[in-house]
Short mmCIF file of C-alpha atoms in Angstrom, two decimals:
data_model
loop_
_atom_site.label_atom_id
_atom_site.label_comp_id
_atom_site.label_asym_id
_atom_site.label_seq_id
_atom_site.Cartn_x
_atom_site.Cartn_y
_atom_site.Cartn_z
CA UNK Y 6 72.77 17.72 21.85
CA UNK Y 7 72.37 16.65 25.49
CA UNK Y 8 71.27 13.15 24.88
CA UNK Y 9 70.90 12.82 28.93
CA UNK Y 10 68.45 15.70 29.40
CA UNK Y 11 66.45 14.51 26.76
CA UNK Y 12 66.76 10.52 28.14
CA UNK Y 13 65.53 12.26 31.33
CA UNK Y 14 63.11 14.13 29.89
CA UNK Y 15 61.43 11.38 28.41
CA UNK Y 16 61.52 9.50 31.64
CA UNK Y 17 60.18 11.94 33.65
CA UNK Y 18 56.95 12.66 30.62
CA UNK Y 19 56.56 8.85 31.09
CA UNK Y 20 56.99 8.53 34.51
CA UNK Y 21 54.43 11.83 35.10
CA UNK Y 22 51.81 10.84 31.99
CA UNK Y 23 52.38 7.67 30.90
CA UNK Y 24 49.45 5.00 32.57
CA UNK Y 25 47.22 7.97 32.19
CA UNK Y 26 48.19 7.88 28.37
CA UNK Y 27 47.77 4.34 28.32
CA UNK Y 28 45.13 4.37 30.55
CA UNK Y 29 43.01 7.02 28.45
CA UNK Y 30 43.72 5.18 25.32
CA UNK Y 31 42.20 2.20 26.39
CA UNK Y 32 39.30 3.98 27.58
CA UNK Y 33 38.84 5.47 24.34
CA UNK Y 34 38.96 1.96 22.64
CA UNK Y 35 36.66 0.75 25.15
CA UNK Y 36 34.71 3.57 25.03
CA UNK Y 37 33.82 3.31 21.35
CA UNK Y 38 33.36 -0.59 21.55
CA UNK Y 39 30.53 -0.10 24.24
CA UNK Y 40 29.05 2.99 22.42
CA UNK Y 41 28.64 0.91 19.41
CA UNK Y 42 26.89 -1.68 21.91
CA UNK Y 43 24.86 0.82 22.90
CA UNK Y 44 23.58 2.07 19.42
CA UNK Y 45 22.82 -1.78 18.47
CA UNK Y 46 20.78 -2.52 21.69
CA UNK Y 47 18.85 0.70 21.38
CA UNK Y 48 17.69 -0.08 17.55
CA UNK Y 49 16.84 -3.54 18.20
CA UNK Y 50 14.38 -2.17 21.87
CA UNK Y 51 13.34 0.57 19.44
CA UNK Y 52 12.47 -1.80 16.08
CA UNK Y 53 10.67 -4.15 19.45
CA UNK Y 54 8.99 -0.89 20.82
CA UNK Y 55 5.73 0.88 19.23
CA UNK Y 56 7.36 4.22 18.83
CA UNK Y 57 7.12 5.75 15.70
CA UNK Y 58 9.45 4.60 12.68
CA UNK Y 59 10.63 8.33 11.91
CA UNK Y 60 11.80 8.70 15.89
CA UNK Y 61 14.06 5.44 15.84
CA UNK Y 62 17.10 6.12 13.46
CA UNK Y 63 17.09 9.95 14.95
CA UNK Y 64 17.55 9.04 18.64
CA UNK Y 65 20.01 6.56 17.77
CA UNK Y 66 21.86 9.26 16.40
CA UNK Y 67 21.59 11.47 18.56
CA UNK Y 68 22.27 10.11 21.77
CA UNK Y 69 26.02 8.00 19.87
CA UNK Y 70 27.01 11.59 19.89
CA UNK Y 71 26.21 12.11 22.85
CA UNK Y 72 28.22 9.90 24.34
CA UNK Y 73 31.29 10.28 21.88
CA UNK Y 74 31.14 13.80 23.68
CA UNK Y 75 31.28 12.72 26.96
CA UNK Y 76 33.49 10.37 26.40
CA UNK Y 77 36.06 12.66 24.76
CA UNK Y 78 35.24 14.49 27.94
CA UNK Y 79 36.62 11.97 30.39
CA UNK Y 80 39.19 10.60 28.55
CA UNK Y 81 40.24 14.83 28.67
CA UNK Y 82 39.54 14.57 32.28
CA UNK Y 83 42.08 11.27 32.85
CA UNK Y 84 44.93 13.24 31.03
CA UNK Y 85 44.67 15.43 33.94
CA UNK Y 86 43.33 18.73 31.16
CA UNK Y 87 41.84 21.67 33.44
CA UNK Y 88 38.08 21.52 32.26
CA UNK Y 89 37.47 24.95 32.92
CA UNK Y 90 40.09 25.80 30.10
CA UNK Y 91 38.77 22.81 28.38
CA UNK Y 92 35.08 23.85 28.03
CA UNK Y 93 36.07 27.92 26.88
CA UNK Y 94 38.30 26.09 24.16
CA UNK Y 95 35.39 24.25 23.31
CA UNK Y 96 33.02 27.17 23.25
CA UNK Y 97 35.45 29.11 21.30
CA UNK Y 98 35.78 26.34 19.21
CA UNK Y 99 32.15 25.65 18.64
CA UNK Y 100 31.33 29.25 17.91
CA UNK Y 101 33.76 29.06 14.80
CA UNK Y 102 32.78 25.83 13.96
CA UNK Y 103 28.94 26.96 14.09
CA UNK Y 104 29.81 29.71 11.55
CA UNK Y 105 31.44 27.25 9.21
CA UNK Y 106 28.88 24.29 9.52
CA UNK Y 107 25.70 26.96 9.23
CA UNK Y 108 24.23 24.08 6.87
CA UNK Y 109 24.82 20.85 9.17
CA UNK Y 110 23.08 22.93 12.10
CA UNK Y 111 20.00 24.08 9.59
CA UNK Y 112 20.12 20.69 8.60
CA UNK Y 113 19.89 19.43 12.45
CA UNK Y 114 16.92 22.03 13.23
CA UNK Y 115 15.41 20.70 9.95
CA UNK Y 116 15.26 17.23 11.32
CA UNK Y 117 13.99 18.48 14.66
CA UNK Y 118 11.40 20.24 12.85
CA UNK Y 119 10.28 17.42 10.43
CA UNK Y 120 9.95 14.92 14.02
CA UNK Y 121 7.90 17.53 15.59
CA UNK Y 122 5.77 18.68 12.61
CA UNK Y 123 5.59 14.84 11.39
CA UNK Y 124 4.93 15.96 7.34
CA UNK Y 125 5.57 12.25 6.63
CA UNK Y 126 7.22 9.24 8.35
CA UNK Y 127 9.14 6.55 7.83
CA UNK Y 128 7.40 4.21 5.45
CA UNK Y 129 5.67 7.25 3.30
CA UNK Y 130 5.53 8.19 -0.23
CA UNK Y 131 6.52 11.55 -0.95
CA UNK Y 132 7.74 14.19 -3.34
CA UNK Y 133 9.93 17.37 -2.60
CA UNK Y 134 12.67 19.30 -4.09
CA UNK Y 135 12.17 17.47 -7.18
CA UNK Y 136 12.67 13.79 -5.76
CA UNK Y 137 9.74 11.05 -5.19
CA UNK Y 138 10.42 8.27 -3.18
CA UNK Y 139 9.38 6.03 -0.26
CA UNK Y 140 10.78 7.56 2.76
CA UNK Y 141 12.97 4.95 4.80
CA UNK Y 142 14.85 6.81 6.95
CA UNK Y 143 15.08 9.81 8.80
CA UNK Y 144 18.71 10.90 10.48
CA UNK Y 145 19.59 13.92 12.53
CA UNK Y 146 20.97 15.46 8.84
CA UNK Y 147 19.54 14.07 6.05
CA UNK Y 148 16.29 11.88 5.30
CA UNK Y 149 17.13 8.86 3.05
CA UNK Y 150 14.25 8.16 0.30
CA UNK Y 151 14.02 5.27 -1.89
CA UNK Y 152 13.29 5.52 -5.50
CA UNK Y 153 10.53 3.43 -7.43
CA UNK Y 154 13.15 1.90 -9.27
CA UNK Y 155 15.85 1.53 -6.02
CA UNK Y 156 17.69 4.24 -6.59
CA UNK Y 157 18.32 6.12 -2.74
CA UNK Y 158 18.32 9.88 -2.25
CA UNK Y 159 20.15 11.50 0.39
CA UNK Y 160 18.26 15.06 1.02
CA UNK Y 161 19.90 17.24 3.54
CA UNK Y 162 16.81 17.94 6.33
CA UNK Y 163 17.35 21.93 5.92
CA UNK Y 164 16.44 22.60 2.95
CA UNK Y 165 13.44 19.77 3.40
CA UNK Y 166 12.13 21.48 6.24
CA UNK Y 167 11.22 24.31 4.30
CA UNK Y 168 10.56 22.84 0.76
CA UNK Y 169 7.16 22.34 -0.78
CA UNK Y 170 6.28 18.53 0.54
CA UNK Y 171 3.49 16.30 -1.66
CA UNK Y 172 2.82 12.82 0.55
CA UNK Y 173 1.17 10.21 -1.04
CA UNK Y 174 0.88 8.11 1.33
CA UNK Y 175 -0.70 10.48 4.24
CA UNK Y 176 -4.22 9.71 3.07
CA UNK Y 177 -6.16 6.45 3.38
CA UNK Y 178 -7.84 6.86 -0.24
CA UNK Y 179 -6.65 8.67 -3.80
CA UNK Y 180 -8.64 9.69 -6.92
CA UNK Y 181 -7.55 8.61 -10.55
CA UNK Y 182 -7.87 11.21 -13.26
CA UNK Y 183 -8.00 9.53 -16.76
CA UNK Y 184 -8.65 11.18 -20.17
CA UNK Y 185 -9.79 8.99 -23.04
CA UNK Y 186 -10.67 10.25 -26.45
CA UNK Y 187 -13.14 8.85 -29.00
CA UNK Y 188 -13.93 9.79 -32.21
CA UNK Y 189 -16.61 12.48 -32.96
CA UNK Y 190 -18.49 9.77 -35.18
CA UNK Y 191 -18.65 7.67 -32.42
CA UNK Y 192 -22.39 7.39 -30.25
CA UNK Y 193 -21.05 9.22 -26.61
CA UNK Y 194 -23.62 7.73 -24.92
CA UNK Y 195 -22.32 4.20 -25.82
CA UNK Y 196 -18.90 5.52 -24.84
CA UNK Y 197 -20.32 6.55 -21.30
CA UNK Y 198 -21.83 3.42 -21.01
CA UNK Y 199 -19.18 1.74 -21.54
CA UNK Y 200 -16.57 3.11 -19.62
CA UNK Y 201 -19.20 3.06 -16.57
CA UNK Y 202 -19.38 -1.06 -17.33
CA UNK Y 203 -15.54 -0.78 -16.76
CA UNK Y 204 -15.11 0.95 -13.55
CA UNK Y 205 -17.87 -0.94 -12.02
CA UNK Y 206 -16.44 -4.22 -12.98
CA UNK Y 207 -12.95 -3.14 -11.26
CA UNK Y 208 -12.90 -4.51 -7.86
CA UNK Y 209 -10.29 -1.90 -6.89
CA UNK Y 210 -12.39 0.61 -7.56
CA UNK Y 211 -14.55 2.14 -4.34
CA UNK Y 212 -18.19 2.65 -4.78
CA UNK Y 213 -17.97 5.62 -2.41
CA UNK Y 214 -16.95 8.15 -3.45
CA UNK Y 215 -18.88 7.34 -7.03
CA UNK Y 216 -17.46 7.37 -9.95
CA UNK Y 217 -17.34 10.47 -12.35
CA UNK Y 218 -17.75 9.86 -16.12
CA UNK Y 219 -18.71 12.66 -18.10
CA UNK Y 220 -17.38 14.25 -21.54
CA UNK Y 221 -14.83 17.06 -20.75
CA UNK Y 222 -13.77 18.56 -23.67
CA UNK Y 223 -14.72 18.69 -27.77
CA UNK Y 224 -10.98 18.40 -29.10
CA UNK Y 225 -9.38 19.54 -32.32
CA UNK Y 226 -10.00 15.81 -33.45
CA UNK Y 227 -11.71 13.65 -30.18
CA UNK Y 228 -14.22 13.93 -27.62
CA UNK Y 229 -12.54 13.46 -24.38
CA UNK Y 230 -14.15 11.98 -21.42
CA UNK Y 231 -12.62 12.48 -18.30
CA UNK Y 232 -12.66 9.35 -15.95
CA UNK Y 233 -11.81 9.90 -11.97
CA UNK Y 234 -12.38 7.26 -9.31
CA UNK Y 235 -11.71 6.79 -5.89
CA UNK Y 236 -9.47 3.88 -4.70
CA UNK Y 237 -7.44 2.66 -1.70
CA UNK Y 238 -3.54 4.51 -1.76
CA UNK Y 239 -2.15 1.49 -1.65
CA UNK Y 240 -4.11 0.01 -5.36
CA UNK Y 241 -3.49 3.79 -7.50
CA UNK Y 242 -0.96 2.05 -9.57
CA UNK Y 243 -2.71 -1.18 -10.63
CA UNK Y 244 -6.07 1.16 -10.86
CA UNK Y 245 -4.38 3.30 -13.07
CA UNK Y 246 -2.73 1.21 -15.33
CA UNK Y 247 -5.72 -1.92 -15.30
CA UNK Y 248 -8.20 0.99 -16.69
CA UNK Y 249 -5.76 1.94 -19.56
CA UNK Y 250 -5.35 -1.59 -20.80
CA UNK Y 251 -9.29 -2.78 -20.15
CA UNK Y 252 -10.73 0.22 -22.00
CA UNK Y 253 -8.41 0.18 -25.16
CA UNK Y 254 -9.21 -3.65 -25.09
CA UNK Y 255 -13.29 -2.84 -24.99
CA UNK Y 256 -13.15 -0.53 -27.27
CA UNK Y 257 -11.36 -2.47 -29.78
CA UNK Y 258 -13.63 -5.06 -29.38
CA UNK Y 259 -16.50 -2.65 -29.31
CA UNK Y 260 -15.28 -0.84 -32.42
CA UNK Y 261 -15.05 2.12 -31.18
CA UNK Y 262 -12.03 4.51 -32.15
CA UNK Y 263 -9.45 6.08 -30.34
CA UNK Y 264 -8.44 9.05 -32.59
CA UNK Y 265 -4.79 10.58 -33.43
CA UNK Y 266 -3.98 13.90 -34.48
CA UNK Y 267 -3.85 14.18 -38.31
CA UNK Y 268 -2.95 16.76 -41.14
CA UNK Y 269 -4.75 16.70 -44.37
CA UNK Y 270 -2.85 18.42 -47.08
CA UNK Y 271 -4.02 19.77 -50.23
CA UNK Y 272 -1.60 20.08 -53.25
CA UNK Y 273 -2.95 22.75 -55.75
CA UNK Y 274 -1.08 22.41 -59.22
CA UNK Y 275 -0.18 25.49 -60.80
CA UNK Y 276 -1.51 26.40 -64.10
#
């Protein structure tokens, strides 16, 4: 092996490349230091700004990679790589990578579509795909919910986009459905009467739309009333759960009975 060649070689490589090596490595480092800058200084004008909550953790996103890419670009450009051969590679490169990352770039026109179309925001209750959450963040791929009970979902913005979406949190007001059974022996129109007292002592409760009390259904062993009022979004929880507790404490105290399903059964003795 000709030890000399290769010593010259190597000096020669060095000589040739060498402080643009070390000159685009520490442009990368740099690079990525002040990138990282960048993304912090952007969130904090954007949490400082009055643009919409959805928008913020998107463009942050977006315009990192941006500047990864151009960065990767120069540093290309200070190893003294032909661009022109650079960007075919890169389309040639892309066009395979599009047809094996089909899903990341559904995802990415999902996200576009959910900014543009706005079906919730950041801040929003929702349900879709089987998942309810508040909705706390939405990225160029995926929108990040949190659970009721603080659990987070990751759900890719592709298959979002296009899903069946239920927000809870779009409208000012919601309506409470309740069902409550009584016992046919019982006097309905003190059961209306009641119930009414109820929902017009709940100061959660809006007068407008009124109320609606009125007996839906003769059971197989109650009368059921149905019970819907109007409240504020933000009280359909306490609402719901308040009216539960107050009526089966009034009727208890009212004596009136809340009935369960029962089987009578009839032995017959053989002769």
């Amino acid at each position: 092996m000709d030890w000399e060649a290769i010593k010259t070689t190597i000096v020669e490589f060095m000589t040739t490349y060498g402080l643009k090596l070390i000159g685009a490595i520490i442009t990368l480092i740099i690079g990525f230091w002040v990138i990282r800058i960048i993304g912090k200084v952007l969130r904090k004008i954007f949490e400082k700004s009055k643009m919409d909550e959805s928008l913020k953790g998107f463009l942050v996103s977006l315009v990192t990679i941006l500047l990864k890419v151009l960065l990767l670009i120069t540093v290309l450009s200070m190893l003294g790589i032909e661009m022109t051969s650079f960007v075919a590679l890169v389309g040639a490169i892309g066009l395979a990578i599009g047809f094996a990352l089909q899903g990341t770039l559904a995802n990415f026109a999902g996200g576009v579509l959910i900014l543009f179309f706005k079906p919730f925001k950041v801040g929003d209750f929702i349900e879709a795909n089987g998942y309810m959450g508040t909705v706390k963040e939405i990225q160029i791929i995926n929108t990040i919910l949190n659970t009721p009970d603080n659990k987070v979902i990751i759900m890719p913005n592709g298959p979002l986009a296009s899903s069946v979406i239920t927000n809870f949190s779009r409208e000012k007001t919601r309506r409470v459905d309740l069902t409550f059974g009584v016992g046919y022996e019982t006097d309905i129109r003190e059961v209306k009467k009641v119930l009414e007292d109820i929902v017009q002592n709940h100061e959660k409760v809006l007068k407008e739309p009124a109320p609606l009390i009125r007996v839906a259904e003769l059971a197989d062993s109650s009368v059921n009333f149905a019970v819907k009022v109007w409240v504020n979004a933000a009280d359909y929880w306490n609402v719901y759960f308040d009216l539960h507790e107050q009526v089966k404490l009034v009727f208890d105290e009212k004596g009136i009975s809340i009935p369960f399903p029962q089987v009578d059964v009839h032995m017959q003795k053989e002769s």
